[in-house]
mmCIF file of C-alpha atoms in Angstrom:
data_model
loop_
_atom_site.group_PDB
_atom_site.id
_atom_site.type_symbol
_atom_site.label_atom_id
_atom_site.label_comp_id
_atom_site.label_asym_id
_atom_site.label_seq_id
_atom_site.Cartn_x
_atom_site.Cartn_y
_atom_site.Cartn_z
ATOM 1 C CA SER A 1 5.535 -43.060 111.345
ATOM 2 C CA ALA A 2 7.484 -40.622 109.506
ATOM 3 C CA SER A 3 7.715 -37.025 111.502
ATOM 4 C CA ALA A 4 6.707 -34.005 109.994
ATOM 5 C CA SER A 5 9.713 -30.973 109.528
ATOM 6 C CA ASP A 6 8.668 -27.163 109.411
ATOM 7 C CA ASP A 7 7.814 -26.597 105.947
ATOM 8 C CA GLY A 8 5.012 -30.139 106.720
ATOM 9 C CA ALA A 9 6.557 -32.239 104.109
ATOM 10 C CA ASP A 10 8.080 -35.753 106.159
ATOM 11 C CA GLU A 11 11.799 -37.578 105.240
ATOM 12 C CA PHE A 12 10.049 -38.531 102.076
ATOM 13 C CA GLY A 13 9.723 -35.205 100.774
ATOM 14 C CA TYR A 14 5.933 -36.039 101.158
ATOM 15 C CA ILE A 15 3.349 -33.218 102.491
ATOM 16 C CA GLN A 16 0.290 -35.098 103.543
ATOM 17 C CA SER A 17 -3.263 -34.179 102.360
ATOM 18 C CA LYS A 18 -6.201 -34.097 103.907
ATOM 19 C CA ASP A 19 -7.011 -36.782 101.998
ATOM 20 C CA GLU A 20 -6.289 -39.971 104.528
ATOM 21 C CA PHE A 21 -7.114 -42.863 101.823
ATOM 22 C CA VAL A 22 -3.982 -40.930 99.523
ATOM 23 C CA ASN A 23 -2.251 -40.473 102.701
ATOM 24 C CA ASN A 24 -2.176 -44.523 103.574
ATOM 25 C CA SER A 25 -1.672 -45.096 99.576
ATOM 26 C CA ILE A 26 1.070 -42.740 99.481
ATOM 27 C CA ARG A 27 3.119 -44.628 102.511
ATOM 28 C CA TYR A 28 2.086 -48.122 101.293
ATOM 29 C CA TYR A 29 4.022 -47.061 98.301
ATOM 30 C CA GLN A 30 6.841 -45.822 99.828
ATOM 31 C CA MET A 31 7.117 -48.533 102.048
ATOM 32 C CA ILE A 32 7.610 -50.845 98.861
ATOM 33 C CA ASN A 33 9.882 -48.803 96.777
ATOM 34 C CA ILE A 34 11.900 -48.889 100.038
ATOM 35 C CA SER A 35 12.264 -52.357 100.212
ATOM 36 C CA ARG A 36 12.793 -52.653 96.438
ATOM 37 C CA SER A 37 15.210 -50.100 96.452
ATOM 38 C CA ALA A 38 17.046 -52.357 99.623
ATOM 39 C CA LEU A 39 17.262 -55.625 97.170
ATOM 40 C CA ILE A 40 18.342 -53.517 94.674
ATOM 41 C CA ARG A 41 21.435 -52.362 96.740
ATOM 42 C CA GLN A 42 22.383 -55.916 97.730
ATOM 43 C CA HIS A 43 22.742 -56.771 93.793
ATOM 44 C CA LEU A 44 23.953 -53.274 92.740
ATOM 45 C CA GLY A 45 26.051 -52.175 95.753
ATOM 46 C CA TYR A 46 23.789 -49.443 95.650
ATOM 47 C CA SER A 47 20.140 -47.964 94.808
ATOM 48 C CA VAL A 48 18.458 -44.574 94.058
ATOM 49 C CA LEU A 49 16.299 -42.768 96.557
ATOM 50 C CA ALA A 50 13.715 -39.705 96.444
ATOM 51 C CA LEU A 51 13.528 -38.546 99.824
ATOM 52 C CA LYS A 52 13.064 -34.835 101.557
ATOM 53 C CA SER A 53 15.391 -32.700 99.640
ATOM 54 C CA THR A 54 18.106 -31.319 102.097
ATOM 55 C CA ILE A 55 18.044 -27.985 100.116
ATOM 56 C CA ARG A 56 15.340 -25.305 101.970
ATOM 57 C CA ASN A 57 11.807 -25.876 100.243
ATOM 58 C CA ALA A 58 13.515 -27.979 97.098
ATOM 59 C CA GLY A 59 10.689 -30.412 97.523
ATOM 60 C CA ARG A 60 12.047 -33.985 96.762
ATOM 61 C CA GLY A 61 15.653 -34.927 95.623
ATOM 62 C CA ALA A 62 17.680 -38.464 94.579
ATOM 63 C CA PHE A 63 19.938 -39.313 96.933
ATOM 64 C CA VAL A 64 22.311 -42.586 96.109
ATOM 65 C CA ASP A 65 22.168 -45.166 99.067
ATOM 66 C CA GLY A 66 25.368 -46.928 99.325
ATOM 67 C CA PHE A 67 28.315 -46.678 97.095
ATOM 68 C CA ALA A 68 28.456 -45.813 93.233
ATOM 69 C CA PRO A 69 31.341 -46.194 91.350
ATOM 70 C CA ALA A 70 32.800 -43.034 88.866
ATOM 71 C CA GLY A 71 29.993 -44.268 85.345
ATOM 72 C CA SER A 72 27.216 -45.990 87.058
ATOM 73 C CA LEU A 73 23.786 -45.299 86.025
ATOM 74 C CA LEU A 74 22.443 -43.747 88.660
ATOM 75 C CA ALA A 75 19.064 -42.538 87.315
ATOM 76 C CA PHE A 76 16.624 -41.890 83.939
ATOM 77 C CA PHE A 77 14.598 -39.180 83.110
ATOM 78 C CA PRO A 78 10.618 -40.504 82.898
ATOM 79 C CA GLY A 79 7.956 -39.113 81.182
ATOM 80 C CA GLN A 80 7.000 -38.442 77.153
ATOM 81 C CA VAL A 81 9.641 -37.882 74.712
ATOM 82 C CA TRP A 82 9.336 -34.858 72.133
ATOM 83 C CA PRO A 83 11.752 -35.298 69.015
ATOM 84 C CA LYS A 84 14.089 -32.567 67.867
ATOM 85 C CA GLU A 85 11.183 -32.005 64.642
ATOM 86 C CA TYR A 86 8.757 -31.024 67.092
ATOM 87 C CA VAL A 87 10.661 -29.259 69.789
ATOM 88 C CA LEU A 88 11.953 -26.742 66.635
ATOM 89 C CA ASN A 89 7.710 -26.172 65.301
ATOM 90 C CA ALA A 90 6.902 -23.034 68.161
ATOM 91 C CA ASN A 91 3.324 -23.671 67.006
ATOM 92 C CA THR A 92 3.874 -27.367 67.786
ATOM 93 C CA VAL A 93 4.571 -27.135 71.253
ATOM 94 C CA ALA A 94 3.409 -23.691 72.403
ATOM 95 C CA PRO A 95 0.047 -25.587 73.863
ATOM 96 C CA TYR A 96 1.897 -27.949 75.832
ATOM 97 C CA PHE A 97 4.618 -26.035 77.332
ATOM 98 C CA LYS A 98 3.342 -23.082 78.450
ATOM 99 C CA ALA A 99 4.604 -23.276 82.412
ATOM 100 C CA ASP A 100 6.690 -25.180 83.948
ATOM 101 C CA PRO A 101 7.239 -23.665 87.912
ATOM 102 C CA ARG A 102 8.694 -27.898 89.076
ATOM 103 C CA HIS A 103 11.400 -27.619 85.793
ATOM 104 C CA HIS A 104 10.710 -30.554 84.548
ATOM 105 C CA LEU A 105 11.415 -30.255 81.187
ATOM 106 C CA SER A 106 14.577 -31.628 80.439
ATOM 107 C CA ILE A 107 16.257 -31.121 76.871
ATOM 108 C CA ARG A 108 18.896 -33.354 76.230
ATOM 109 C CA TYR A 109 22.244 -32.222 73.947
ATOM 110 C CA ASP A 110 20.512 -33.600 71.177
ATOM 111 C CA ASP A 111 17.445 -31.605 71.004
ATOM 112 C CA ILE A 112 15.148 -34.219 72.269
ATOM 113 C CA LEU A 113 12.348 -32.983 74.622
ATOM 114 C CA ILE A 114 11.634 -35.311 77.809
ATOM 115 C CA ASP A 115 8.268 -33.817 79.693
ATOM 116 C CA SER A 116 8.541 -34.697 83.520
ATOM 117 C CA ARG A 117 5.970 -33.249 84.393
ATOM 118 C CA LYS A 118 3.233 -36.311 85.321
ATOM 119 C CA ALA A 119 5.995 -39.220 86.016
ATOM 120 C CA PRO A 120 5.303 -40.436 89.174
ATOM 121 C CA TYR A 121 8.412 -41.223 91.702
ATOM 122 C CA THR A 122 6.366 -41.951 94.664
ATOM 123 C CA VAL A 123 3.687 -45.353 93.064
ATOM 124 C CA LEU A 124 5.649 -47.571 90.851
ATOM 125 C CA ASP A 125 3.343 -51.196 89.700
ATOM 126 C CA ASP A 126 3.317 -53.250 86.831
ATOM 127 C CA THR A 127 3.397 -50.545 83.694
ATOM 128 C CA ASN A 128 5.628 -47.854 85.814
ATOM 129 C CA SER A 129 8.801 -50.163 87.827
ATOM 130 C CA ASN A 130 11.612 -48.448 86.636
ATOM 131 C CA LEU A 131 13.321 -47.080 91.118
ATOM 132 C CA PHE A 132 15.384 -45.309 88.468
ATOM 133 C CA SER A 133 12.889 -42.889 87.056
ATOM 134 C CA ILE A 134 13.546 -40.558 89.728
ATOM 135 C CA ALA A 135 16.243 -37.698 87.213
ATOM 136 C CA HIS A 136 14.058 -35.023 86.750
ATOM 137 C CA ILE A 137 13.321 -34.758 90.796
ATOM 138 C CA VAL A 138 17.722 -34.063 91.359
ATOM 139 C CA ASN A 139 18.594 -31.198 92.739
ATOM 140 C CA HIS A 140 21.061 -28.709 91.256
ATOM 141 C CA PRO A 141 24.275 -28.478 93.867
ATOM 142 C CA SER A 142 24.811 -24.895 94.964
ATOM 143 C CA LYS A 143 27.369 -23.072 93.525
ATOM 144 C CA LEU A 144 30.026 -23.510 96.227
ATOM 145 C CA ASP A 145 29.526 -26.964 95.384
ATOM 146 C CA GLY A 146 30.189 -28.664 91.682
ATOM 147 C CA PRO A 147 27.774 -31.127 90.460
ATOM 148 C CA ASN A 148 28.447 -34.745 91.386
ATOM 149 C CA CYS A 149 27.117 -36.241 88.026
ATOM 150 C CA CYS A 150 26.232 -35.734 84.871
ATOM 151 C CA THR A 151 23.938 -36.666 82.232
ATOM 152 C CA ALA A 152 23.917 -38.892 79.376
ATOM 153 C CA ALA A 153 21.367 -39.368 76.364
ATOM 154 C CA ILE A 154 20.047 -43.302 75.802
ATOM 155 C CA ASP A 155 18.175 -44.185 73.290
ATOM 156 C CA PHE A 156 15.954 -47.332 73.724
ATOM 157 C CA THR A 157 16.261 -48.688 69.977
ATOM 158 C CA ASP A 158 14.444 -51.229 68.562
ATOM 159 C CA ASP A 159 18.146 -53.047 68.392
ATOM 160 C CA MET A 160 17.618 -53.783 72.115
ATOM 161 C CA ASN A 161 15.291 -56.130 71.742
ATOM 162 C CA ILE A 162 12.784 -54.543 74.642
ATOM 163 C CA LYS A 163 9.581 -56.285 73.971
ATOM 164 C CA GLU A 164 11.613 -59.857 73.075
ATOM 165 C CA LEU A 165 13.072 -59.784 76.654
ATOM 166 C CA ASN A 166 9.738 -58.418 78.263
ATOM 167 C CA VAL A 167 11.271 -55.431 79.271
ATOM 168 C CA GLU A 168 9.057 -52.625 78.346
ATOM 169 C CA LYS A 169 8.029 -51.938 81.982
ATOM 170 C CA PHE A 170 11.369 -50.566 82.673
ATOM 171 C CA VAL A 171 11.870 -47.970 79.982
ATOM 172 C CA PRO A 172 10.298 -44.939 81.725
ATOM 173 C CA ASN A 173 9.565 -42.915 78.436
ATOM 174 C CA VAL A 174 7.036 -42.792 75.844
ATOM 175 C CA TYR A 175 6.740 -40.792 72.619
ATOM 176 C CA LYS A 176 4.221 -38.176 73.160
ATOM 177 C CA LYS A 177 4.921 -37.674 69.327
ATOM 178 C CA ALA A 178 7.054 -40.547 66.816
ATOM 179 C CA PRO A 179 9.255 -39.202 65.238
ATOM 180 C CA ILE A 180 9.217 -38.291 61.845
ATOM 181 C CA PHE A 181 11.043 -41.100 59.435
ATOM 182 C CA LEU A 182 12.802 -38.081 57.539
ATOM 183 C CA GLY A 183 13.104 -36.170 60.719
ATOM 184 C CA PRO A 184 16.522 -33.940 60.850
ATOM 185 C CA GLN A 185 18.451 -36.775 62.038
ATOM 186 C CA ALA A 186 16.814 -39.647 59.914
ATOM 187 C CA LEU A 187 20.370 -40.780 59.244
ATOM 188 C CA ASN A 188 21.732 -40.495 62.115
ATOM 189 C CA ARG A 189 19.113 -42.330 64.452
ATOM 190 C CA ASP A 190 18.626 -46.115 64.831
ATOM 191 C CA SER A 191 14.847 -47.167 64.994
ATOM 192 C CA VAL A 192 13.434 -46.041 67.976
#
């Protein structure tokens, strides 16, 4: 079993619950994720793991296991997607985004917001099966260290035939509110 550090978190960054059933369930899923990551590493040469952050009191962080060449896709931001037309309307979004103490709200360069506050990174099942859906727990480097990766927006569009290929469970996002057809980017976006 994993040992706990001075902050009570184990090597996975998990702080034990008082509920032993929850602890056992988390351990089970952690072992499944490690096994899946090992298989992905054999295929791609690398995988990404959620482990205890090396930054003090930062909780969990994301780590590359293996060698990821420059340009490799490392992680997705999972969660609910808010198109720009809703984010720009303060009356619409204010009730949803009062506080984000864990900093799991992400704004893309095109002003699309991804709300990862309820996105799991331990429990993966048939509806949430993307091991790479842990970008929301990537920690920022210190001022002395530069970043070793960057973000890139990816739109999952109808043209990708995701439903026909039966890979929907690997797409880590759902719309909180569907895009408005005649919204601000109506002429420059594929059907998403």
